[in-house]
Coordinates of C-alpha atoms in Angstrom, one line a residue:
T3 CA 60.0 -11.6 214.6
A4 CA 57.1 -9.2 214.1
A5 CA 56.7 -8.6 210.4
P6 CA 54.2 -8.2 207.6
P7 CA 52.5 -11.4 206.3
I8 CA 55.2 -13.4 204.6
Q9 CA 53.0 -13.8 201.5
I10 CA 54.3 -10.4 200.3
Y11 CA 57.8 -11.8 200.2
D12 CA 56.9 -14.9 198.2
P13 CA 53.4 -15.7 196.9
V14 CA 53.9 -19.5 197.4
F15 CA 52.6 -19.1 201.0
G16 CA 49.5 -17.4 199.8
S17 CA 49.0 -20.1 197.2
F18 CA 49.3 -22.7 200.0
L19 CA 46.6 -21.0 202.1
K20 CA 44.4 -20.7 199.0
R21 CA 44.8 -24.4 198.2
V22 CA 43.9 -25.3 201.8
N23 CA 40.7 -23.3 201.5
D24 CA 39.8 -24.6 198.0
N25 CA 37.3 -27.4 197.4
D26 CA 39.5 -29.2 194.9
E27 CA 39.4 -33.0 195.1
V28 CA 42.2 -34.6 197.0
P29 CA 43.7 -37.7 195.3
D30 CA 42.7 -41.1 196.8
K31 CA 46.4 -41.9 197.3
I32 CA 46.9 -38.9 199.5
L33 CA 43.8 -39.7 201.5
R34 CA 44.9 -43.2 202.2
S35 CA 48.4 -42.1 203.2
T36 CA 46.9 -39.4 205.4
A37 CA 44.8 -42.0 207.2
E38 CA 47.9 -44.1 207.8
L39 CA 49.7 -41.0 209.2
L40 CA 46.8 -40.5 211.6
R41 CA 47.0 -44.1 212.8
S42 CA 50.7 -43.8 213.3
A43 CA 50.4 -40.5 215.2
S44 CA 47.8 -42.1 217.5
T45 CA 50.4 -44.5 218.9
I46 CA 52.1 -43.3 222.1
K47 CA 55.9 -43.1 221.7
T48 CA 58.4 -42.7 224.5
A49 CA 61.3 -41.7 222.1
E50 CA 61.7 -39.5 219.1
S51 CA 63.3 -42.1 216.8
P52 CA 60.4 -44.4 216.1
R53 CA 58.1 -41.4 215.6
D54 CA 60.7 -39.7 213.4
S55 CA 61.2 -42.7 211.1
E56 CA 57.5 -43.5 210.7
S57 CA 56.4 -39.9 210.1
R58 CA 59.3 -39.3 207.7
E59 CA 58.4 -42.3 205.5
I60 CA 54.7 -41.4 205.4
L61 CA 55.2 -37.7 204.8
S62 CA 57.7 -38.5 202.1
R63 CA 55.1 -40.6 200.3
I64 CA 52.4 -37.9 200.7
L65 CA 54.5 -35.1 199.5
G66 CA 56.3 -37.1 196.8
V67 CA 59.8 -36.0 198.0
G68 CA 62.8 -37.7 199.4
F69 CA 63.7 -36.4 202.9
E70 CA 67.3 -36.4 204.1
H71 CA 69.2 -35.7 207.3
V72 CA 71.6 -32.9 206.3
S73 CA 74.1 -31.6 208.8
N74 CA 75.5 -28.0 208.8
Q75 CA 79.2 -27.3 209.1
D76 CA 78.7 -26.9 212.9
L77 CA 77.1 -30.4 212.9
T78 CA 73.6 -29.0 213.8
S79 CA 70.7 -30.2 211.7
A80 CA 66.9 -30.4 211.4
D81 CA 65.4 -33.9 211.9
Y82 CA 64.9 -34.1 208.1
M83 CA 64.6 -31.9 205.1
L84 CA 64.3 -31.9 201.3
A85 CA 67.7 -31.0 199.8
Q86 CA 67.0 -29.1 196.6
H87 CA 69.7 -28.5 194.0
T88 CA 70.2 -25.0 192.8
P89 CA 72.2 -23.5 189.9
F90 CA 74.9 -22.5 192.4
N91 CA 75.7 -26.1 193.3
V92 CA 74.5 -25.4 196.8
N93 CA 71.4 -27.2 198.1
A94 CA 68.4 -25.2 199.4
A95 CA 65.7 -26.6 201.7
P96 CA 62.2 -26.0 200.5
I97 CA 60.8 -27.9 203.4
M98 CA 62.2 -28.9 206.9
A99 CA 60.7 -31.0 209.7
E100 CA 61.2 -31.4 213.4
V101 CA 59.6 -34.3 215.3
K102 CA 59.0 -34.9 219.0
S103 CA 57.7 -38.1 220.5
E104 CA 54.9 -36.1 222.3
L105 CA 54.0 -32.4 222.7
G106 CA 56.3 -30.9 225.4
S107 CA 58.9 -33.7 225.2
G108 CA 62.5 -32.5 224.8
G109 CA 61.7 -29.2 226.3
S110 CA 60.9 -27.4 223.0
D111 CA 58.0 -26.8 220.6
P112 CA 58.8 -28.4 217.3
S113 CA 57.4 -25.4 215.4
V114 CA 59.9 -23.2 217.3
Q115 CA 62.7 -25.7 216.9
S116 CA 62.1 -25.9 213.2
G117 CA 62.5 -22.1 213.0
F118 CA 65.9 -22.3 214.7
S119 CA 66.9 -25.1 212.4
Y120 CA 65.9 -23.0 209.4
A121 CA 67.9 -20.0 210.7
R122 CA 71.0 -22.1 211.4
F123 CA 70.8 -23.7 207.9
Y124 CA 70.4 -20.5 205.9
C125 CA 72.8 -18.5 208.1
S126 CA 75.6 -21.0 207.4
P127 CA 78.4 -19.7 205.1
E128 CA 77.8 -22.3 202.5
R129 CA 74.3 -20.9 201.9
A130 CA 75.6 -17.4 201.1
P131 CA 75.0 -17.8 197.3
I132 CA 71.3 -18.6 197.9
R133 CA 70.9 -15.7 200.4
K134 CA 72.4 -13.3 197.8
V135 CA 69.6 -14.0 195.3
S136 CA 66.6 -15.2 197.3
C137 CA 64.6 -14.6 200.5
C138 CA 65.1 -18.4 201.1
P139 CA 61.4 -19.3 201.3
A140 CA 60.7 -22.6 203.1
F141 CA 57.9 -24.6 204.7
L142 CA 58.5 -25.8 208.2
V143 CA 56.7 -28.9 209.5
G144 CA 56.4 -29.6 213.2
I145 CA 55.1 -32.9 214.6
A146 CA 54.7 -33.6 218.3
G147 CA 52.9 -36.8 219.0
P148 CA 49.4 -36.5 217.5
W149 CA 49.8 -32.9 216.6
L150 CA 50.9 -31.3 213.2
V151 CA 51.7 -27.7 212.5
I152 CA 52.9 -26.0 209.3
C153 CA 54.9 -22.7 209.3
G154 CA 56.3 -20.5 206.5
A155 CA 59.8 -18.9 206.7
V156 CA 61.7 -16.3 204.7
F157 CA 65.0 -14.6 205.4
T158 CA 65.2 -10.8 204.9
V159 CA 67.4 -8.8 207.3
R160 CA 66.6 -11.7 209.7
P161 CA 64.6 -14.9 209.7
I162 CA 60.8 -14.4 209.7
I163 CA 58.8 -17.4 210.8
Q164 CA 55.0 -17.4 210.7
R165 CA 52.4 -20.1 211.4
L166 CA 50.3 -20.8 208.3
C167 CA 47.7 -22.9 210.0
P168 CA 47.1 -23.9 213.7
Y169 CA 48.1 -27.2 215.2
Q170 CA 46.1 -30.0 213.6
W171 CA 45.0 -33.0 215.8
L172 CA 46.1 -36.3 214.2
G173 CA 44.8 -38.7 216.8
C174 CA 42.2 -41.3 215.9
S175 CA 40.0 -40.6 218.9
R176 CA 36.5 -40.9 217.3
V177 CA 34.7 -43.4 215.2
L178 CA 32.7 -42.2 212.2
D179 CA 35.1 -39.4 211.6
D180 CA 36.2 -39.6 208.0
Q181 CA 36.1 -35.8 207.9
Q182 CA 39.2 -35.6 210.0
V183 CA 41.1 -37.5 207.2
F184 CA 39.8 -35.2 204.5
Q185 CA 40.7 -32.1 206.5
V186 CA 44.3 -33.1 207.2
A187 CA 44.7 -34.5 203.7
R188 CA 43.7 -31.2 202.1
I189 CA 46.4 -29.4 204.1
L190 CA 49.0 -31.9 203.2
Y191 CA 48.0 -32.0 199.5
A192 CA 48.2 -28.2 199.5
L193 CA 51.7 -28.5 201.0
K194 CA 52.7 -31.0 198.4
L195 CA 51.7 -28.7 195.5
S196 CA 53.3 -25.7 197.2
V197 CA 56.6 -27.5 197.8
E198 CA 56.7 -28.5 194.1
E199 CA 56.2 -24.8 193.3
L200 CA 59.2 -23.9 195.6
Q201 CA 61.3 -26.7 194.1
K202 CA 60.9 -25.1 190.6
S203 CA 61.7 -21.7 192.0
Y204 CA 64.9 -22.9 193.5
E205 CA 65.9 -24.8 190.4
N206 CA 65.6 -21.5 188.4
L207 CA 67.3 -19.2 190.9
S208 CA 69.1 -16.2 189.4
D209 CA 69.9 -12.7 190.4
P210 CA 66.8 -10.7 189.4
V211 CA 68.5 -7.3 189.4
P212 CA 72.3 -7.3 188.5
H213 CA 74.1 -5.1 191.0
K214 CA 75.7 -2.1 189.5
D215 CA 78.4 -0.2 191.3
E216 CA 77.0 3.0 189.7
E217 CA 73.7 2.5 191.5
P218 CA 74.4 3.4 195.1
S219 CA 70.6 3.3 195.9
Y220 CA 70.4 -0.4 194.9
I221 CA 68.7 -2.6 197.4
H222 CA 68.5 -6.4 196.8
P223 CA 65.0 -7.7 196.2
R224 CA 65.5 -10.2 199.0
F225 CA 64.9 -7.4 201.5
C226 CA 61.7 -6.2 199.7
P227 CA 58.3 -7.5 198.9
H228 CA 57.7 -9.7 195.9
I229 CA 55.2 -7.2 194.3
T230 CA 56.9 -4.9 191.8
H231 CA 54.1 -3.4 189.7
Y232 CA 50.7 -1.7 190.0
T233 CA 48.0 -0.7 187.5
C234 CA 47.1 3.0 186.8
N235 CA 44.7 4.0 184.1
N236 CA 44.7 0.5 182.7
Q237 CA 48.5 0.6 182.3
K238 CA 50.9 -1.7 184.1
E239 CA 53.6 0.3 185.9
T240 CA 56.7 -1.5 187.1
F241 CA 58.9 -0.2 189.9
R242 CA 62.1 -1.0 191.7
Y243 CA 62.5 -0.7 195.5
E244 CA 65.2 1.7 196.6
Q245 CA 65.0 1.6 200.4
P246 CA 62.7 0.9 203.3
L247 CA 61.3 3.9 205.1
E248 CA 61.2 2.3 208.5
H249 CA 64.1 0.7 210.4
D250 CA 62.8 -2.7 211.5
S251 CA 61.4 -5.9 210.1
S252 CA 57.8 -4.7 210.5
C253 CA 58.4 -2.1 207.7
V254 CA 55.5 -1.9 205.2
T255 CA 56.5 1.4 203.5
F256 CA 59.2 1.7 200.8
K257 CA 60.7 4.3 198.6
A258 CA 60.8 3.1 195.0
T259 CA 61.5 4.3 191.5
L260 CA 59.2 4.0 188.5
L261 CA 61.1 2.2 185.8
R262 CA 59.3 4.0 182.9
T263 CA 59.9 7.5 184.1
G264 CA 62.6 7.3 186.8
S265 CA 60.2 9.2 189.2
P266 CA 60.5 8.4 192.9
I267 CA 57.4 7.0 194.6
V268 CA 56.3 5.6 197.9
V269 CA 54.9 2.1 198.0
K270 CA 52.9 0.9 201.1
F271 CA 51.1 -2.3 202.1
V272 CA 48.0 -1.9 204.3
R273 CA 44.9 -3.6 205.5
G274 CA 42.6 -0.6 205.1
Y275 CA 43.2 2.9 203.9
G276 CA 41.4 6.3 203.9
V277 CA 41.5 6.7 200.2
D278 CA 38.9 9.5 200.1
A279 CA 40.5 11.4 202.9
H280 CA 43.9 11.1 201.2
K281 CA 42.5 12.3 197.8
L282 CA 40.8 15.3 199.5
M283 CA 44.0 16.4 201.2
A284 CA 46.1 15.8 198.1
S285 CA 43.7 18.0 196.1
I286 CA 44.5 21.0 198.3
N287 CA 48.2 20.2 198.5
L288 CA 48.1 18.9 202.1
A289 CA 49.2 15.4 201.1
P290 CA 51.3 13.7 198.4
K291 CA 49.3 12.7 195.3
L292 CA 47.7 9.3 195.6
I293 CA 48.7 7.4 192.4
A294 CA 47.1 4.0 193.0
H295 CA 45.2 1.9 195.5
E296 CA 44.4 -1.7 194.7
S297 CA 43.7 -5.0 196.4
L298 CA 46.4 -7.6 196.0
G299 CA 43.9 -10.5 196.3
E300 CA 43.8 -13.7 198.3
V301 CA 47.3 -14.9 197.5
Y302 CA 48.7 -11.8 199.2
D303 CA 46.5 -12.1 202.3
N304 CA 44.0 -9.6 200.9
L305 CA 46.3 -6.7 201.6
N306 CA 46.0 -3.5 199.7
L307 CA 48.8 -1.7 197.8
V308 CA 49.0 2.0 198.1
V309 CA 51.3 4.1 195.8
M310 CA 51.8 7.8 196.2
D311 CA 54.2 10.5 195.1
Y312 CA 57.5 10.8 197.0
I313 CA 57.9 14.2 198.5
D314 CA 61.2 15.7 199.5
G315 CA 61.0 16.7 203.1
K316 CA 61.3 15.5 206.7
T317 CA 58.7 14.5 209.4
L318 CA 58.0 16.8 212.3
H319 CA 59.6 14.1 214.5
D320 CA 62.9 14.2 212.5
I321 CA 63.0 18.0 212.5
F322 CA 61.8 18.9 216.0
G323 CA 62.3 15.6 217.9
P324 CA 59.7 13.9 220.0
Q325 CA 57.4 15.4 222.6
P326 CA 57.9 17.5 224.8
H327 CA 60.1 19.5 222.4
P328 CA 57.7 22.3 221.2
L329 CA 56.6 22.8 217.7
P330 CA 56.7 26.3 216.1
M331 CA 53.4 28.1 216.2
G332 CA 53.3 28.1 212.4
V333 CA 53.4 24.3 212.3
K334 CA 50.6 24.0 214.9
T335 CA 48.6 26.5 212.8
G336 CA 49.1 24.5 209.6
V337 CA 48.1 21.2 211.2
R338 CA 45.0 22.9 212.8
R339 CA 44.0 24.2 209.4
A340 CA 44.3 20.7 207.9
L341 CA 42.3 19.1 210.6
N342 CA 39.5 21.7 210.2
I343 CA 39.4 20.9 206.5
L344 CA 39.0 17.2 207.3
K345 CA 36.3 18.0 209.8
S346 CA 34.4 20.0 207.3
H347 CA 34.1 16.8 205.2
E348 CA 33.3 14.7 208.3
Y349 CA 36.7 13.0 208.3
V350 CA 38.9 12.1 211.3
F351 CA 42.6 11.4 211.3
G352 CA 43.2 8.7 213.9
D353 CA 47.1 8.6 213.9
L354 CA 48.1 12.2 214.4
R355 CA 51.7 11.8 215.4
R356 CA 54.8 13.8 214.4
A357 CA 56.0 10.9 212.3
N358 CA 52.9 11.2 210.1
V359 CA 53.2 14.9 209.3
M360 CA 55.9 16.3 207.1
L361 CA 57.4 19.6 206.1
V362 CA 58.3 19.7 202.4
N363 CA 61.6 21.2 201.4
E364 CA 60.7 24.2 199.2
Q365 CA 63.4 25.9 197.1
P366 CA 63.7 28.6 198.0
Q367 CA 62.2 28.2 201.4
S368 CA 60.3 31.4 201.3
Q369 CA 56.9 29.8 201.6
P370 CA 55.3 30.2 205.1
I371 CA 56.0 27.1 207.3
D372 CA 52.2 26.4 207.7
K373 CA 51.9 26.0 203.9
R374 CA 54.6 23.3 203.8
I375 CA 52.6 20.9 205.9
R376 CA 51.8 17.5 204.3
F377 CA 49.9 14.6 206.0
I378 CA 51.4 11.2 204.9
D379 CA 49.6 8.4 206.7
F380 CA 45.9 7.7 206.1
D381 CA 45.6 4.1 207.4
W382 CA 43.3 5.3 210.1
A383 CA 41.6 8.2 208.4
G384 CA 38.0 8.1 207.3
K385 CA 34.4 9.1 208.0
E386 CA 33.6 9.3 211.7
G387 CA 30.8 7.0 212.8
Q388 CA 31.1 4.6 209.8
G389 CA 32.9 1.7 211.5
L390 CA 36.5 3.0 211.3
R391 CA 38.3 1.4 214.2
Y392 CA 41.8 1.2 215.7
P393 CA 43.4 -2.2 215.3
F394 CA 44.0 -4.8 218.0
H395 CA 47.4 -4.7 219.6
L396 CA 47.4 -0.9 219.4
A397 CA 50.8 0.5 220.1
S398 CA 51.3 2.7 223.2
V399 CA 52.6 5.6 221.0
V400 CA 49.0 5.9 219.8
R401 CA 47.1 4.5 222.7
T402 CA 48.6 6.8 225.3
P403 CA 48.2 10.2 223.6
S404 CA 44.8 9.4 222.1
G405 CA 43.3 7.7 225.1
A406 CA 42.0 5.0 222.7
S407 CA 41.6 1.3 223.4
E408 CA 42.4 -1.4 220.9
Y409 CA 39.6 -2.0 218.4
E410 CA 37.8 1.1 219.5
L411 CA 35.9 3.3 217.1
I412 CA 38.0 6.2 216.0
T413 CA 36.5 9.6 217.0
E414 CA 37.3 13.2 216.7
E415 CA 38.0 13.2 220.5
H416 CA 41.0 10.8 219.9
Q417 CA 42.3 13.1 217.1
E418 CA 42.0 16.2 219.3
K419 CA 43.8 14.5 222.2
M420 CA 46.7 13.7 219.9
F421 CA 46.7 17.3 218.6
K422 CA 47.1 18.7 222.1
V423 CA 50.2 16.7 222.7
L424 CA 51.6 16.9 219.1

């Protein structure tokens, strides 16, 4: 499932990655058990059972947890997992593992199989109490012969599985290679501390926002990112998510409500953002007011949080449909005027699509249509010639009209090509 980094749904995954990259000392006991795991993994096995039992015992020792074989109501199960008690008298699984005798045996990748095991476990009816109050965060461990991989998983509208680190080689194939033990041990020690963090989280599960029938806009936090506040003028502002503004699991933009004032806002998670271009357009009423832009730090994958005013209106796509349905001349005139203002300040707007331009609802709607134009997406807006690039994996809805290639510098030519087919 294509989705934002799962760190925004639960910071435990960001904490895990931070611990992996820290230089904190790994306890000797963990180092010795890791060396034992490497020796065990270096032995060729022709069946899963011996590999399963050996890895289970050693991993249990390293992580300080008791692994169990837990069957679902349909008798399916992961190879082993940690059964964690919750206040709802239903066990959660902070960590699951799938083991194969060798990479490729059994016809499946253990990292993929562990994802299916996770989905089956948390989709089962008996886990409903946990799904109602949590995004069901879990670590998934895959072992295939001398290979180890660790993934993270959450459950929003559907399971989201993401690899947290690449496959690690466990085989003892070189002498004078103590560094391999240190490298793998650091990952497993980070996993141990992170699983302990998840255990405490599951022990203290509760519904964070009581559902009120009189609040029809309520959306459960399970479907939204973990971040619920930002800082503006040295004051912490808390908000509540109301609804996603996109219709798939890759959504990074949400409508929210400020708890202090009840004002509607838009919250967005981005890698980079054209802050200056947005502020310029907002200052002349061609974009919603930019309220905040702040880095979320390493734990949240160094993403940025963008907060802006919510404006009442519809996008050009929603009003006039996709190309080739024509736009009124007044709309084209308003967009052209906005682009000219950007150009006068040496800015380019690299994602000029109907979905990123709105018409505000004015009451009464006596204002000329070109004065109701608002630009709403400045992810790829900035100074031309200063390193602003399109991302890798550029979608065809941008690539085709702009003529751009992935990771290409964004130019006025790309913007103008998109304007011609707007």
